[in-house]
Amino acid sequence: MAIYKEDIAEYIWRNGEIIPWKDALIHVNAVGHASVAGIFEGIKAYWNPDKNQLYVFRLRDHMKRFLFSIRMVRYGFEYSLEQLEQAVVDLLRVNKYRQHVYIRPYVFQKGMVRELLQPQPGKATELVIDSWPFEAYQSMEKALHVCVSSWVRISDHIMPPRLKCFSNYHNGRLAAMEATINGYDWPILLDDGGKVTEGPGACLLLVREGKVIAPPVTSGILESITRDTVACLCRNTLGIEFIERPVDRTELYVAEEVFFVGTGWEIMPVASVDRIPVGSGGIGPITRKIAETYRSVVLGKDPAYAHWLHPVWD
Ligand SMILES: Cc1ncc(COP(=O)(O)O)c(C=O)c1O
């Protein structure tokens, strides 16, 4: 039920100025209010100079998750999985990338800010795919000093973390801000029952007794593709047990190793939690082994995982 009419004002107030309404344009990268319910993905492509090839890593899986998120918010959306994949390849080709690249598809419903609380199932959306050269946030040799945040992780019955929606990220932003002003590199969030969830933009894994332990996907985390990749590498290549179970805060203080996993962060070791050193305080041997194997897979050096790579160049 539409409660507003389509007519528009002649002027609008913007950044302290009164300007003609029709001139108050925004760039697609500044979707503003539309981003409240905007859905996005974060994908990475890796350049392998020996093979002269750019590989998009697990493109299909990222686009499947994108479509799942779109389904959860009931957006009208006309693109198939194949079309989304082709769009990414076309974009990377036209930008002539021969380096590692981050790819950011996002979709939002068209509309005005007054429609914030007027969601309409199936209403037209705008799809944008952005990309930029991206090496890494930082070297994994510099392990992170993290804290447990005083902010509680959102949960499935409040704002589902499974949904990769821009507004979910305010929760992580608050935690990251708090961590930074308190002198930490990054936070870990607990759920409202006190169990470990994840970081603002990456999942969290622990090593105890030589086994990798992961909070389950029902623990207030995004269904991370990197987490799944690490599970496969542990189980199928490295012979390391990968266990999914709820994790207590105090386990972070006694774990042999703790590390974040995510498309952007890749495999990022944690040096201390709440100023308690993790293991010897550096990069643990299992984290290092997983990181090296991950690198080799994303760069297309491991034929066993060639099915995860989407080549860009003919
Ligand atoms: C909240 C959150 N958790 C986990 C991840 C890791 O997910 P993926 O491995 O699919 O990049 C991300 C990555 O964007 C994220 O934003």
Short mmCIF file of C-alpha atoms and ligand atoms in Angstrom, two decimals:
data_model
loop_
_atom_site.label_atom_id
_atom_site.label_comp_id
_atom_site.label_asym_id
_atom_site.label_seq_id
_atom_site.Cartn_x
_atom_site.Cartn_y
_atom_site.Cartn_z
CA MET A 1 0.00 0.00 0.00
CA ALA A 2 1.57 3.26 -1.14
CA ILE A 3 1.02 6.03 1.40
CA TYR A 4 3.00 8.71 -0.45
CA LYS A 5 2.34 10.27 -3.82
CA GLU A 6 4.96 10.37 -6.53
CA ASP A 7 5.09 14.19 -6.83
CA ILE A 8 8.28 15.91 -5.83
CA ALA A 9 9.26 19.24 -4.31
CA GLU A 10 11.04 21.89 -6.38
CA TYR A 11 13.93 22.21 -3.92
CA ILE A 12 15.65 20.05 -1.40
CA TRP A 13 18.03 20.75 1.52
CA ARG A 14 21.36 19.07 1.13
CA ASN A 15 24.63 19.52 3.06
CA GLY A 16 23.55 22.95 4.28
CA GLU A 17 22.35 24.18 0.88
CA ILE A 18 18.95 24.49 -0.70
CA ILE A 19 19.27 23.10 -4.19
CA PRO A 20 16.82 22.09 -6.93
CA TRP A 21 15.41 18.64 -6.11
CA LYS A 22 16.25 17.36 -9.58
CA ASP A 23 19.91 18.32 -9.11
CA ALA A 24 20.30 16.42 -5.81
CA LEU A 25 21.90 13.46 -7.50
CA ILE A 26 24.01 10.86 -5.80
CA HIS A 27 26.74 8.77 -7.29
CA VAL A 28 26.12 5.02 -7.30
CA ASN A 29 28.93 4.67 -4.76
CA ALA A 30 27.08 6.88 -2.28
CA VAL A 31 23.74 5.18 -2.13
CA GLY A 32 22.97 6.85 1.22
CA HIS A 33 19.59 5.93 2.59
CA ALA A 34 19.18 3.24 -0.03
CA SER A 35 22.05 1.42 1.60
CA VAL A 36 20.02 0.79 4.76
CA ALA A 37 18.59 -2.28 3.12
CA GLY A 38 21.25 -2.62 0.42
CA ILE A 39 22.59 -6.12 -0.12
CA PHE A 40 26.19 -6.66 -1.09
CA GLU A 41 28.98 -9.13 -1.66
CA GLY A 42 32.74 -9.04 -1.24
CA ILE A 43 34.68 -11.09 -3.76
CA LYS A 44 38.34 -11.25 -4.61
CA ALA A 45 40.19 -12.02 -7.84
CA TYR A 46 43.85 -13.06 -7.78
CA TRP A 47 46.44 -12.37 -10.45
CA ASN A 48 48.82 -15.23 -11.21
CA PRO A 49 51.72 -13.78 -13.26
CA ASP A 50 53.13 -17.23 -14.11
CA LYS A 51 49.87 -18.28 -15.72
CA ASN A 52 49.10 -14.77 -16.97
CA GLN A 53 45.64 -15.21 -15.55
CA LEU A 54 43.25 -13.46 -13.18
CA TYR A 55 41.17 -15.90 -11.13
CA VAL A 56 37.98 -14.86 -9.37
CA PHE A 57 37.82 -16.99 -6.25
CA ARG A 58 34.58 -18.93 -5.66
CA LEU A 59 32.60 -16.49 -7.78
CA ARG A 60 29.61 -18.82 -8.07
CA ASP A 61 29.43 -19.33 -4.30
CA HIS A 62 29.57 -15.59 -3.65
CA MET A 63 26.83 -14.93 -6.19
CA LYS A 64 24.71 -17.71 -4.71
CA ARG A 65 25.00 -16.05 -1.31
CA PHE A 66 24.14 -12.72 -2.96
CA LEU A 67 20.96 -14.26 -4.41
CA PHE A 68 20.09 -15.84 -1.05
CA SER A 69 20.34 -12.44 0.63
CA ILE A 70 18.19 -10.87 -2.09
CA ARG A 71 15.62 -13.63 -1.57
CA MET A 72 15.54 -12.99 2.19
CA VAL A 73 14.61 -9.33 1.65
CA ARG A 74 12.14 -10.12 -1.19
CA TYR A 75 13.69 -7.78 -3.74
CA GLY A 76 12.65 -7.79 -7.36
CA PHE A 77 15.77 -8.97 -9.17
CA GLU A 78 16.14 -10.07 -12.75
CA TYR A 79 19.69 -11.37 -13.03
CA SER A 80 20.60 -15.04 -13.09
CA LEU A 81 23.69 -16.56 -11.53
CA GLU A 82 25.26 -16.85 -14.98
CA GLN A 83 24.53 -13.22 -15.83
CA LEU A 84 26.06 -12.06 -12.55
CA GLU A 85 29.18 -14.10 -13.20
CA GLN A 86 29.46 -12.72 -16.72
CA ALA A 87 28.97 -9.17 -15.46
CA VAL A 88 31.94 -9.56 -13.11
CA VAL A 89 34.13 -10.97 -15.86
CA ASP A 90 33.12 -8.17 -18.25
CA LEU A 91 33.92 -5.54 -15.62
CA LEU A 92 37.32 -7.02 -14.82
CA ARG A 93 38.16 -7.24 -18.53
CA VAL A 94 37.13 -3.70 -19.35
CA ASN A 95 39.26 -2.46 -16.44
CA LYS A 96 42.18 -4.47 -17.86
CA TYR A 97 43.11 -5.84 -14.43
CA ARG A 98 46.39 -7.68 -14.14
CA GLN A 99 46.66 -7.49 -10.35
CA HIS A 100 44.66 -8.65 -7.34
CA VAL A 101 41.21 -7.07 -7.26
CA TYR A 102 38.36 -6.67 -4.80
CA ILE A 103 34.88 -6.86 -6.31
CA ARG A 104 31.84 -5.34 -4.64
CA PRO A 105 28.39 -6.05 -6.14
CA TYR A 106 25.54 -4.29 -4.40
CA VAL A 107 21.84 -3.97 -4.96
CA PHE A 108 19.34 -1.56 -3.48
CA GLN A 109 15.70 -0.70 -3.98
CA LYS A 110 15.03 2.54 -5.76
CA GLY A 111 13.09 5.03 -3.74
CA MET A 112 13.08 8.09 -1.55
CA VAL A 113 14.16 8.47 2.03
CA ARG A 114 10.56 8.85 3.15
CA GLU A 115 10.04 5.22 2.07
CA LEU A 116 12.47 3.95 4.68
CA LEU A 117 9.74 2.05 6.48
CA GLN A 118 7.74 1.27 3.39
CA PRO A 119 9.34 -1.84 1.97
CA GLN A 120 7.63 -3.21 -1.09
CA PRO A 121 8.22 -6.82 -2.09
CA GLY A 122 9.39 -7.08 -5.69
CA LYS A 123 9.98 -3.33 -6.12
CA ALA A 124 12.60 -2.47 -8.75
CA THR A 125 16.22 -2.53 -7.69
CA GLU A 126 19.45 -1.08 -8.94
CA LEU A 127 22.49 -3.29 -9.25
CA VAL A 128 26.01 -1.93 -9.14
CA ILE A 129 29.26 -3.78 -9.39
CA ASP A 130 32.31 -1.90 -8.25
CA SER A 131 35.92 -3.09 -8.21
CA TRP A 132 39.29 -1.83 -7.08
CA PRO A 133 42.89 -3.07 -6.93
CA PHE A 134 43.41 -4.75 -3.59
CA GLU A 135 46.40 -6.57 -2.16
CA ALA A 136 45.59 -7.16 1.52
CA TYR A 137 44.50 -5.16 4.56
CA GLN A 138 47.90 -5.83 6.09
CA SER A 139 50.63 -8.46 6.18
CA MET A 140 49.75 -11.54 8.18
CA GLU A 141 53.21 -11.26 9.76
CA LYS A 142 51.72 -8.50 11.90
CA ALA A 143 49.29 -10.51 14.04
CA LEU A 144 46.36 -8.57 15.50
CA HIS A 145 45.83 -7.47 19.08
CA VAL A 146 42.12 -7.85 19.65
CA CYS A 147 39.58 -7.32 22.42
CA VAL A 148 36.21 -8.80 23.22
CA SER A 149 33.78 -6.02 22.44
CA SER A 150 31.25 -4.62 24.87
CA TRP A 151 28.89 -4.47 21.89
CA VAL A 152 26.78 -7.62 21.46
CA ARG A 153 26.52 -9.28 18.06
CA ILE A 154 23.21 -8.97 16.21
CA SER A 155 21.30 -12.24 15.96
CA ASP A 156 18.99 -14.04 13.57
CA HIS A 157 15.80 -12.89 15.32
CA ILE A 158 16.87 -9.23 15.39
CA MET A 159 19.04 -8.45 12.36
CA PRO A 160 20.14 -11.69 10.76
CA PRO A 161 23.93 -11.84 10.28
CA ARG A 162 23.34 -14.44 7.56
CA LEU A 163 21.93 -11.58 5.49
CA LYS A 164 24.76 -9.58 3.94
CA CYS A 165 22.99 -6.27 4.31
CA PHE A 166 24.78 -2.92 4.72
CA SER A 167 22.87 -1.95 7.86
CA ASN A 168 24.09 -5.07 9.69
CA TYR A 169 27.55 -3.56 9.53
CA HIS A 170 26.73 -0.79 11.93
CA ASN A 171 27.04 -3.37 14.69
CA GLY A 172 30.57 -4.21 13.62
CA ARG A 173 31.43 -0.54 13.09
CA LEU A 174 30.52 0.29 16.68
CA ALA A 175 32.67 -2.58 17.91
CA ALA A 176 35.59 -1.62 15.63
CA MET A 177 35.38 2.00 16.78
CA GLU A 178 35.43 0.97 20.43
CA ALA A 179 38.38 -1.36 19.83
CA THR A 180 40.35 1.34 18.04
CA ILE A 181 39.85 4.03 20.67
CA ASN A 182 40.88 1.53 23.34
CA GLY A 183 44.12 0.77 21.52
CA TYR A 184 43.26 -2.60 19.96
CA ASP A 185 43.49 -3.53 16.30
CA TRP A 186 40.12 -5.26 16.04
CA PRO A 187 37.22 -6.62 18.12
CA ILE A 188 35.57 -9.98 18.58
CA LEU A 189 31.84 -9.91 19.26
CA LEU A 190 29.92 -12.24 21.57
CA ASP A 191 26.25 -13.09 21.07
CA ASP A 192 23.60 -12.29 23.67
CA GLY A 193 24.27 -15.64 25.34
CA GLY A 194 27.96 -14.82 25.70
CA LYS A 195 29.21 -17.18 22.98
CA VAL A 196 31.88 -16.14 20.51
CA THR A 197 30.57 -15.06 17.11
CA GLU A 198 32.99 -13.29 14.75
CA GLY A 199 34.77 -10.04 13.96
CA PRO A 200 33.16 -7.13 12.10
CA GLY A 201 34.15 -8.42 8.66
CA ALA A 202 35.61 -11.88 9.16
CA CYS A 203 34.86 -15.15 10.91
CA LEU A 204 36.94 -16.35 13.82
CA LEU A 205 38.58 -19.74 14.29
CA LEU A 206 40.55 -21.21 17.19
CA VAL A 207 43.04 -24.01 17.53
CA ARG A 208 42.79 -26.22 20.60
CA GLU A 209 44.70 -29.49 21.00
CA GLY A 210 45.73 -29.21 17.36
CA LYS A 211 42.13 -29.07 16.12
CA VAL A 212 40.48 -26.11 14.43
CA ILE A 213 37.30 -25.03 16.22
CA ALA A 214 34.67 -22.83 14.55
CA PRO A 215 31.54 -21.23 16.02
CA PRO A 216 28.66 -22.73 13.99
CA VAL A 217 26.79 -20.83 11.27
CA THR A 218 23.84 -20.52 13.67
CA SER A 219 26.03 -18.56 16.13
CA GLY A 220 25.40 -15.09 14.73
CA ILE A 221 27.92 -15.18 11.91
CA LEU A 222 27.89 -14.65 8.18
CA GLU A 223 28.00 -17.95 6.25
CA SER A 224 31.56 -17.22 5.26
CA ILE A 225 33.01 -18.66 2.10
CA THR A 226 36.55 -18.42 3.46
CA ARG A 227 35.50 -20.32 6.59
CA ASP A 228 34.08 -23.02 4.34
CA THR A 229 37.28 -22.99 2.27
CA VAL A 230 39.38 -23.46 5.40
CA ALA A 231 37.10 -26.31 6.53
CA CYS A 232 37.63 -28.04 3.16
CA LEU A 233 41.40 -27.46 3.23
CA CYS A 234 41.67 -28.80 6.79
CA ARG A 235 39.56 -31.86 6.10
CA ASN A 236 40.66 -32.73 2.57
CA THR A 237 44.22 -31.48 2.20
CA LEU A 238 45.86 -30.80 5.56
CA GLY A 239 44.44 -33.67 7.63
CA ILE A 240 43.46 -31.28 10.43
CA GLU A 241 40.22 -31.87 12.29
CA PHE A 242 37.72 -29.00 11.79
CA ILE A 243 35.04 -28.92 14.48
CA GLU A 244 31.97 -26.67 14.53
CA ARG A 245 30.62 -25.99 18.01
CA PRO A 246 29.72 -23.07 20.28
CA VAL A 247 32.78 -21.32 21.69
CA ASP A 248 33.09 -19.64 25.09
CA ARG A 249 34.92 -16.35 25.65
CA THR A 250 37.45 -17.92 28.02
CA GLU A 251 38.47 -20.41 25.33
CA LEU A 252 40.00 -17.42 23.52
CA TYR A 253 42.36 -17.00 26.49
CA VAL A 254 43.60 -20.60 26.43
CA ALA A 255 43.57 -21.40 22.71
CA GLU A 256 46.89 -22.31 21.09
CA GLU A 257 46.01 -20.18 18.06
CA VAL A 258 43.26 -17.77 17.08
CA PHE A 259 42.77 -16.34 13.60
CA PHE A 260 40.27 -14.45 11.46
CA VAL A 261 39.19 -15.71 8.05
CA GLY A 262 37.46 -13.73 5.33
CA THR A 263 37.73 -12.67 1.71
CA GLY A 264 39.35 -9.35 2.62
CA TRP A 265 41.33 -10.44 5.67
CA GLU A 266 42.17 -13.84 4.15
CA ILE A 267 43.87 -15.69 7.03
CA MET A 268 44.80 -13.17 9.74
CA PRO A 269 46.44 -14.35 12.97
CA VAL A 270 45.57 -12.94 16.38
CA ALA A 271 48.48 -12.17 18.72
CA SER A 272 46.49 -11.42 21.87
CA VAL A 273 42.93 -11.27 23.16
CA ASP A 274 42.19 -8.73 25.89
CA ARG A 275 45.99 -8.38 26.29
CA ILE A 276 46.41 -12.11 27.00
CA PRO A 277 48.90 -13.50 24.46
CA VAL A 278 47.56 -16.24 22.22
CA GLY A 279 50.00 -19.15 22.31
CA SER A 280 53.46 -17.66 21.93
CA GLY A 281 51.94 -14.38 20.73
CA GLY A 282 52.94 -14.71 17.09
CA ILE A 283 51.62 -16.71 14.16
CA GLY A 284 50.90 -20.31 15.14
CA PRO A 285 52.04 -23.23 12.97
CA ILE A 286 48.52 -24.34 12.01
CA THR A 287 47.49 -20.79 11.07
CA ARG A 288 50.61 -20.49 8.93
CA LYS A 289 50.00 -23.81 7.22
CA ILE A 290 46.38 -22.90 6.47
CA ALA A 291 47.42 -19.45 5.20
CA GLU A 292 50.05 -20.90 2.85
CA THR A 293 47.64 -23.50 1.50
CA TYR A 294 44.93 -20.85 1.05
CA ARG A 295 47.35 -18.63 -0.93
CA SER A 296 48.34 -21.46 -3.18
CA VAL A 297 44.67 -22.35 -3.85
CA VAL A 298 43.52 -18.79 -4.63
CA LEU A 299 46.50 -18.23 -6.92
CA GLY A 300 45.58 -21.30 -8.93
CA LYS A 301 48.62 -23.32 -7.91
CA ASP A 302 46.69 -26.29 -6.53
CA PRO A 303 44.90 -28.26 -9.28
CA ALA A 304 42.71 -30.02 -6.70
CA TYR A 305 40.80 -26.77 -6.23
CA ALA A 306 40.72 -25.51 -9.82
CA HIS A 307 36.91 -25.77 -9.73
CA TRP A 308 36.85 -22.79 -7.31
CA LEU A 309 38.58 -20.48 -9.80
CA HIS A 310 36.81 -18.44 -12.45
CA PRO A 311 39.41 -17.33 -15.04
CA VAL A 312 38.90 -13.86 -16.49
CA TRP A 313 41.20 -13.87 -19.49
CA ASP A 314 40.90 -16.21 -22.51
C1 LIG B 1 30.48 -10.03 9.00
C2 LIG B 1 31.35 -10.89 8.16
N1 LIG B 1 31.67 -12.11 8.59
C3 LIG B 1 32.44 -12.93 7.87
C4 LIG B 1 32.95 -12.55 6.66
C5 LIG B 1 33.77 -13.49 5.86
O1 LIG B 1 33.00 -13.96 4.79
P1 LIG B 1 33.70 -14.42 3.45
O2 LIG B 1 34.68 -15.46 3.85
O3 LIG B 1 32.60 -15.00 2.63
O4 LIG B 1 34.34 -13.25 2.86
C6 LIG B 1 32.66 -11.29 6.17
C7 LIG B 1 33.19 -10.87 4.87
O5 LIG B 1 32.80 -9.97 4.25
C8 LIG B 1 31.82 -10.44 6.92
O6 LIG B 1 31.51 -9.22 6.48
#
